[in-house]
Amino acid sequence: MAAASRRRSRSRIAVATTVAVIGLTAGLATGCDAVDKAIDCVQTADTIADSVTGLQQAVENAANDPTQTDQSLNSIEKDLAKIGDKTDNADVNKAVDSLEKAVDNVRTAVKNGDNTPDISPVTDAAGELTKVCTS
């Protein structure tokens, strides 16, 4: 249990850091390409942060309601599809694809009976989005 708690704590920190960096990057971006990329990232940041937070809460509450994790994963997938529709930025789309893969991996772990899957790949993929926004 202690390891899972530390892992969730690190995940929360990673998500908070990701959102903060994306917000700062959007405010400091200059040039047309940079502004377009920052706008794409800002649109993505709110959705992803909420989705990852929802997933974290669902995993934490899986003992009380195991369907929450599945509902959260469905929500993330729906949000990622919307994000992909909003941008034509190849780098942002690649980051979204990485997030989709991470979500798929969590879904597979849950289907295989893991009620408290490691969601760090999801937060790591969100970190990749941060790199895309700051490059």
mmCIF file with all atom_site columns, C-alpha atoms in Angstrom:
data_model
loop_
_atom_site.group_PDB
_atom_site.id
_atom_site.type_symbol
_atom_site.label_atom_id
_atom_site.label_alt_id
_atom_site.label_comp_id
_atom_site.label_asym_id
_atom_site.label_entity_id
_atom_site.label_seq_id
_atom_site.pdbx_PDB_ins_code
_atom_site.Cartn_x
_atom_site.Cartn_y
_atom_site.Cartn_z
_atom_site.occupancy
_atom_site.B_iso_or_equiv
_atom_site.pdbx_formal_charge
_atom_site.auth_seq_id
_atom_site.auth_comp_id
_atom_site.auth_asym_id
_atom_site.auth_atom_id
_atom_site.pdbx_PDB_model_num
ATOM 1   C CA . MET A 1 1   ? 0.000   0.000  0.000   1.00 0.00 ? 1   MET A CA 1
ATOM 2   C CA . ALA A 1 2   ? 2.799   2.465  0.842   1.00 0.00 ? 2   ALA A CA 1
ATOM 3   C CA . ALA A 1 3   ? 4.343   2.098  -2.614  1.00 0.00 ? 3   ALA A CA 1
ATOM 4   C CA . ALA A 1 4   ? 0.980   2.688  -4.282  1.00 0.00 ? 4   ALA A CA 1
ATOM 5   C CA . SER A 1 5   ? 0.454   5.797  -2.161  1.00 0.00 ? 5   SER A CA 1
ATOM 6   C CA . ARG A 1 6   ? 3.885   7.152  -3.104  1.00 0.00 ? 6   ARG A CA 1
ATOM 7   C CA . ARG A 1 7   ? 3.217   6.373  -6.743  1.00 0.00 ? 7   ARG A CA 1
ATOM 8   C CA . ARG A 1 8   ? -0.105  8.277  -6.631  1.00 0.00 ? 8   ARG A CA 1
ATOM 9   C CA . SER A 1 9   ? 1.584   11.178 -4.876  1.00 0.00 ? 9   SER A CA 1
ATOM 10  C CA . ARG A 1 10  ? 4.293   11.339 -7.540  1.00 0.00 ? 10  ARG A CA 1
ATOM 11  C CA . SER A 1 11  ? 1.590   11.157 -10.212 1.00 0.00 ? 11  SER A CA 1
ATOM 12  C CA . ARG A 1 12  ? -0.246  14.128 -8.708  1.00 0.00 ? 12  ARG A CA 1
ATOM 13  C CA . ILE A 1 13  ? 2.965   16.128 -8.582  1.00 0.00 ? 13  ILE A CA 1
ATOM 14  C CA . ALA A 1 14  ? 3.761   15.251 -12.190 1.00 0.00 ? 14  ALA A CA 1
ATOM 15  C CA . VAL A 1 15  ? 0.298   16.305 -13.365 1.00 0.00 ? 15  VAL A CA 1
ATOM 16  C CA . ALA A 1 16  ? 0.470   19.591 -11.445 1.00 0.00 ? 16  ALA A CA 1
ATOM 17  C CA . THR A 1 17  ? 3.932   20.305 -12.838 1.00 0.00 ? 17  THR A CA 1
ATOM 18  C CA . THR A 1 18  ? 2.803   19.489 -16.367 1.00 0.00 ? 18  THR A CA 1
ATOM 19  C CA . VAL A 1 19  ? -0.154  21.838 -16.201 1.00 0.00 ? 19  VAL A CA 1
ATOM 20  C CA . ALA A 1 20  ? 1.952   24.638 -14.675 1.00 0.00 ? 20  ALA A CA 1
ATOM 21  C CA . VAL A 1 21  ? 4.640   24.377 -17.343 1.00 0.00 ? 21  VAL A CA 1
ATOM 22  C CA . ILE A 1 22  ? 2.079   24.300 -20.144 1.00 0.00 ? 22  ILE A CA 1
ATOM 23  C CA . GLY A 1 23  ? 0.424   27.405 -18.733 1.00 0.00 ? 23  GLY A CA 1
ATOM 24  C CA . LEU A 1 24  ? 3.723   29.255 -18.467 1.00 0.00 ? 24  LEU A CA 1
ATOM 25  C CA . THR A 1 25  ? 4.765   28.198 -21.930 1.00 0.00 ? 25  THR A CA 1
ATOM 26  C CA . ALA A 1 26  ? 1.530   29.428 -23.447 1.00 0.00 ? 26  ALA A CA 1
ATOM 27  C CA . GLY A 1 27  ? 2.053   32.823 -21.865 1.00 0.00 ? 27  GLY A CA 1
ATOM 28  C CA . LEU A 1 28  ? 5.642   33.169 -23.040 1.00 0.00 ? 28  LEU A CA 1
ATOM 29  C CA . ALA A 1 29  ? 5.376   31.794 -26.564 1.00 0.00 ? 29  ALA A CA 1
ATOM 30  C CA . THR A 1 30  ? 6.235   34.110 -29.451 1.00 0.00 ? 30  THR A CA 1
ATOM 31  C CA . GLY A 1 31  ? 6.039   33.849 -33.227 1.00 0.00 ? 31  GLY A CA 1
ATOM 32  C CA . CYS A 1 32  ? 3.174   32.420 -35.250 1.00 0.00 ? 32  CYS A CA 1
ATOM 33  C CA . ASP A 1 33  ? 4.225   28.777 -35.054 1.00 0.00 ? 33  ASP A CA 1
ATOM 34  C CA . ALA A 1 34  ? 4.975   29.059 -31.356 1.00 0.00 ? 34  ALA A CA 1
ATOM 35  C CA . VAL A 1 35  ? 1.656   30.769 -30.676 1.00 0.00 ? 35  VAL A CA 1
ATOM 36  C CA . ASP A 1 36  ? -0.256  28.151 -32.652 1.00 0.00 ? 36  ASP A CA 1
ATOM 37  C CA . LYS A 1 37  ? 1.542   25.397 -30.778 1.00 0.00 ? 37  LYS A CA 1
ATOM 38  C CA . ALA A 1 38  ? 0.920   27.102 -27.431 1.00 0.00 ? 38  ALA A CA 1
ATOM 39  C CA . ILE A 1 39  ? -2.782  27.482 -28.209 1.00 0.00 ? 39  ILE A CA 1
ATOM 40  C CA . ASP A 1 40  ? -2.977  23.797 -29.094 1.00 0.00 ? 40  ASP A CA 1
ATOM 41  C CA . CYS A 1 41  ? -1.232  22.968 -25.843 1.00 0.00 ? 41  CYS A CA 1
ATOM 42  C CA . VAL A 1 42  ? -3.457  25.216 -23.744 1.00 0.00 ? 42  VAL A CA 1
ATOM 43  C CA . GLN A 1 43  ? -6.546  23.593 -25.225 1.00 0.00 ? 43  GLN A CA 1
ATOM 44  C CA . THR A 1 44  ? -5.021  20.239 -24.417 1.00 0.00 ? 44  THR A CA 1
ATOM 45  C CA . ALA A 1 45  ? -3.821  21.105 -20.905 1.00 0.00 ? 45  ALA A CA 1
ATOM 46  C CA . ASP A 1 46  ? -7.205  21.648 -19.287 1.00 0.00 ? 46  ASP A CA 1
ATOM 47  C CA . THR A 1 47  ? -8.682  18.503 -20.728 1.00 0.00 ? 47  THR A CA 1
ATOM 48  C CA . ILE A 1 48  ? -5.709  16.289 -19.954 1.00 0.00 ? 48  ILE A CA 1
ATOM 49  C CA . ALA A 1 49  ? -5.232  17.616 -16.415 1.00 0.00 ? 49  ALA A CA 1
ATOM 50  C CA . ASP A 1 50  ? -8.877  17.001 -15.583 1.00 0.00 ? 50  ASP A CA 1
ATOM 51  C CA . SER A 1 51  ? -8.799  13.577 -17.183 1.00 0.00 ? 51  SER A CA 1
ATOM 52  C CA . VAL A 1 52  ? -5.634  12.441 -15.422 1.00 0.00 ? 52  VAL A CA 1
ATOM 53  C CA . THR A 1 53  ? -6.949  13.742 -12.101 1.00 0.00 ? 53  THR A CA 1
ATOM 54  C CA . GLY A 1 54  ? -10.162 11.818 -12.698 1.00 0.00 ? 54  GLY A CA 1
ATOM 55  C CA . LEU A 1 55  ? -8.185  8.684  -13.451 1.00 0.00 ? 55  LEU A CA 1
ATOM 56  C CA . GLN A 1 56  ? -6.132  9.090  -10.280 1.00 0.00 ? 56  GLN A CA 1
ATOM 57  C CA . GLN A 1 57  ? -9.273  9.467  -8.200  1.00 0.00 ? 57  GLN A CA 1
ATOM 58  C CA . ALA A 1 58  ? -10.892 6.496  -9.890  1.00 0.00 ? 58  ALA A CA 1
ATOM 59  C CA . VAL A 1 59  ? -7.884  4.284  -9.190  1.00 0.00 ? 59  VAL A CA 1
ATOM 60  C CA . GLU A 1 60  ? -7.799  5.441  -5.566  1.00 0.00 ? 60  GLU A CA 1
ATOM 61  C CA . ASN A 1 61  ? -11.503 4.655  -5.161  1.00 0.00 ? 61  ASN A CA 1
ATOM 62  C CA . ALA A 1 62  ? -11.449 1.396  -7.123  1.00 0.00 ? 62  ALA A CA 1
ATOM 63  C CA . ALA A 1 63  ? -12.164 -0.635 -3.983  1.00 0.00 ? 63  ALA A CA 1
ATOM 64  C CA . ASN A 1 64  ? -15.381 1.327  -3.430  1.00 0.00 ? 64  ASN A CA 1
ATOM 65  C CA . ASP A 1 65  ? -16.472 1.490  -7.067  1.00 0.00 ? 65  ASP A CA 1
ATOM 66  C CA . PRO A 1 66  ? -14.392 -0.437 -9.601  1.00 0.00 ? 66  PRO A CA 1
ATOM 67  C CA . THR A 1 67  ? -16.480 0.961  -12.484 1.00 0.00 ? 67  THR A CA 1
ATOM 68  C CA . GLN A 1 68  ? -15.044 4.454  -11.880 1.00 0.00 ? 68  GLN A CA 1
ATOM 69  C CA . THR A 1 69  ? -11.722 3.489  -13.437 1.00 0.00 ? 69  THR A CA 1
ATOM 70  C CA . ASP A 1 70  ? -13.411 2.266  -16.601 1.00 0.00 ? 70  ASP A CA 1
ATOM 71  C CA . GLN A 1 71  ? -15.596 5.371  -16.768 1.00 0.00 ? 71  GLN A CA 1
ATOM 72  C CA . SER A 1 72  ? -12.548 7.581  -16.283 1.00 0.00 ? 72  SER A CA 1
ATOM 73  C CA . LEU A 1 73  ? -10.639 5.790  -19.033 1.00 0.00 ? 73  LEU A CA 1
ATOM 74  C CA . ASN A 1 74  ? -13.640 6.222  -21.352 1.00 0.00 ? 74  ASN A CA 1
ATOM 75  C CA . SER A 1 75  ? -13.709 9.930  -20.540 1.00 0.00 ? 75  SER A CA 1
ATOM 76  C CA . ILE A 1 76  ? -9.999  10.327 -21.261 1.00 0.00 ? 76  ILE A CA 1
ATOM 77  C CA . GLU A 1 77  ? -10.350 8.535  -24.593 1.00 0.00 ? 77  GLU A CA 1
ATOM 78  C CA . LYS A 1 78  ? -13.273 10.788 -25.541 1.00 0.00 ? 78  LYS A CA 1
ATOM 79  C CA . ASP A 1 79  ? -11.298 13.907 -24.555 1.00 0.00 ? 79  ASP A CA 1
ATOM 80  C CA . LEU A 1 80  ? -8.249  12.766 -26.501 1.00 0.00 ? 80  LEU A CA 1
ATOM 81  C CA . ALA A 1 81  ? -10.370 12.242 -29.608 1.00 0.00 ? 81  ALA A CA 1
ATOM 82  C CA . LYS A 1 82  ? -11.675 15.816 -29.282 1.00 0.00 ? 82  LYS A CA 1
ATOM 83  C CA . ILE A 1 83  ? -8.148  17.156 -28.874 1.00 0.00 ? 83  ILE A CA 1
ATOM 84  C CA . GLY A 1 84  ? -7.005  15.355 -31.992 1.00 0.00 ? 84  GLY A CA 1
ATOM 85  C CA . ASP A 1 85  ? -9.853  16.992 -33.874 1.00 0.00 ? 85  ASP A CA 1
ATOM 86  C CA . LYS A 1 86  ? -8.893  20.491 -32.646 1.00 0.00 ? 86  LYS A CA 1
ATOM 87  C CA . THR A 1 87  ? -5.302  20.592 -33.833 1.00 0.00 ? 87  THR A CA 1
ATOM 88  C CA . ASP A 1 88  ? -3.325  19.981 -36.958 1.00 0.00 ? 88  ASP A CA 1
ATOM 89  C CA . ASN A 1 89  ? -0.021  20.308 -35.113 1.00 0.00 ? 89  ASN A CA 1
ATOM 90  C CA . ALA A 1 90  ? 1.919   17.093 -35.745 1.00 0.00 ? 90  ALA A CA 1
ATOM 91  C CA . ASP A 1 91  ? 3.852   17.285 -32.474 1.00 0.00 ? 91  ASP A CA 1
ATOM 92  C CA . VAL A 1 92  ? 0.704   17.757 -30.394 1.00 0.00 ? 92  VAL A CA 1
ATOM 93  C CA . ASN A 1 93  ? -0.970  14.893 -32.250 1.00 0.00 ? 93  ASN A CA 1
ATOM 94  C CA . LYS A 1 94  ? 2.033   12.673 -31.544 1.00 0.00 ? 94  LYS A CA 1
ATOM 95  C CA . ALA A 1 95  ? 1.810   13.524 -27.827 1.00 0.00 ? 95  ALA A CA 1
ATOM 96  C CA . VAL A 1 96  ? -1.916  12.765 -27.889 1.00 0.00 ? 96  VAL A CA 1
ATOM 97  C CA . ASP A 1 97  ? -1.132  9.401  -29.514 1.00 0.00 ? 97  ASP A CA 1
ATOM 98  C CA . SER A 1 98  ? 1.287   8.641  -26.673 1.00 0.00 ? 98  SER A CA 1
ATOM 99  C CA . LEU A 1 99  ? -1.402  9.480  -24.138 1.00 0.00 ? 99  LEU A CA 1
ATOM 100 C CA . GLU A 1 100 ? -3.855  7.222  -25.942 1.00 0.00 ? 100 GLU A CA 1
ATOM 101 C CA . LYS A 1 101 ? -1.366  4.361  -25.808 1.00 0.00 ? 101 LYS A CA 1
ATOM 102 C CA . ALA A 1 102 ? -0.787  4.922  -22.085 1.00 0.00 ? 102 ALA A CA 1
ATOM 103 C CA . VAL A 1 103 ? -4.544  4.890  -21.477 1.00 0.00 ? 103 VAL A CA 1
ATOM 104 C CA . ASP A 1 104 ? -4.850  1.669  -23.486 1.00 0.00 ? 104 ASP A CA 1
ATOM 105 C CA . ASN A 1 105 ? -2.142  0.092  -21.325 1.00 0.00 ? 105 ASN A CA 1
ATOM 106 C CA . VAL A 1 106 ? -3.971  1.067  -18.123 1.00 0.00 ? 106 VAL A CA 1
ATOM 107 C CA . ARG A 1 107 ? -7.213  -0.311 -19.550 1.00 0.00 ? 107 ARG A CA 1
ATOM 108 C CA . THR A 1 108 ? -5.473  -3.589 -20.367 1.00 0.00 ? 108 THR A CA 1
ATOM 109 C CA . ALA A 1 109 ? -4.071  -3.813 -16.830 1.00 0.00 ? 109 ALA A CA 1
ATOM 110 C CA . VAL A 1 110 ? -7.553  -3.274 -15.389 1.00 0.00 ? 110 VAL A CA 1
ATOM 111 C CA . LYS A 1 111 ? -9.046  -5.894 -17.707 1.00 0.00 ? 111 LYS A CA 1
ATOM 112 C CA . ASN A 1 112 ? -6.347  -8.296 -16.515 1.00 0.00 ? 112 ASN A CA 1
ATOM 113 C CA . GLY A 1 113 ? -7.521  -7.837 -12.927 1.00 0.00 ? 113 GLY A CA 1
ATOM 114 C CA . ASP A 1 114 ? -5.286  -5.036 -11.663 1.00 0.00 ? 114 ASP A CA 1
ATOM 115 C CA . ASN A 1 115 ? -7.591  -2.845 -9.554  1.00 0.00 ? 115 ASN A CA 1
ATOM 116 C CA . THR A 1 116 ? -4.802  -0.341 -8.828  1.00 0.00 ? 116 THR A CA 1
ATOM 117 C CA . PRO A 1 117 ? -2.858  -0.071 -12.073 1.00 0.00 ? 117 PRO A CA 1
ATOM 118 C CA . ASP A 1 118 ? 0.259   2.035  -12.380 1.00 0.00 ? 118 ASP A CA 1
ATOM 119 C CA . ILE A 1 119 ? -0.894  5.219  -14.058 1.00 0.00 ? 119 ILE A CA 1
ATOM 120 C CA . SER A 1 120 ? 2.557   6.770  -14.177 1.00 0.00 ? 120 SER A CA 1
ATOM 121 C CA . PRO A 1 121 ? 2.765   6.113  -17.944 1.00 0.00 ? 121 PRO A CA 1
ATOM 122 C CA . VAL A 1 122 ? -0.251  8.400  -18.331 1.00 0.00 ? 122 VAL A CA 1
ATOM 123 C CA . THR A 1 123 ? 1.428   11.164 -16.338 1.00 0.00 ? 123 THR A CA 1
ATOM 124 C CA . ASP A 1 124 ? 4.675   10.518 -18.220 1.00 0.00 ? 124 ASP A CA 1
ATOM 125 C CA . ALA A 1 125 ? 2.815   10.949 -21.506 1.00 0.00 ? 125 ALA A CA 1
ATOM 126 C CA . ALA A 1 126 ? 1.391   14.211 -20.171 1.00 0.00 ? 126 ALA A CA 1
ATOM 127 C CA . GLY A 1 127 ? 4.989   15.221 -19.452 1.00 0.00 ? 127 GLY A CA 1
ATOM 128 C CA . GLU A 1 128 ? 5.826   14.518 -23.082 1.00 0.00 ? 128 GLU A CA 1
ATOM 129 C CA . LEU A 1 129 ? 3.120   16.958 -24.036 1.00 0.00 ? 129 LEU A CA 1
ATOM 130 C CA . THR A 1 130 ? 4.887   19.527 -21.899 1.00 0.00 ? 130 THR A CA 1
ATOM 131 C CA . LYS A 1 131 ? 8.097   18.935 -23.842 1.00 0.00 ? 131 LYS A CA 1
ATOM 132 C CA . VAL A 1 132 ? 6.224   19.421 -27.097 1.00 0.00 ? 132 VAL A CA 1
ATOM 133 C CA . CYS A 1 133 ? 4.818   22.699 -25.833 1.00 0.00 ? 133 CYS A CA 1
ATOM 134 C CA . THR A 1 134 ? 8.187   24.013 -24.707 1.00 0.00 ? 134 THR A CA 1
ATOM 135 C CA . SER A 1 135 ? 10.223  23.072 -27.777 1.00 0.00 ? 135 SER A CA 1
#
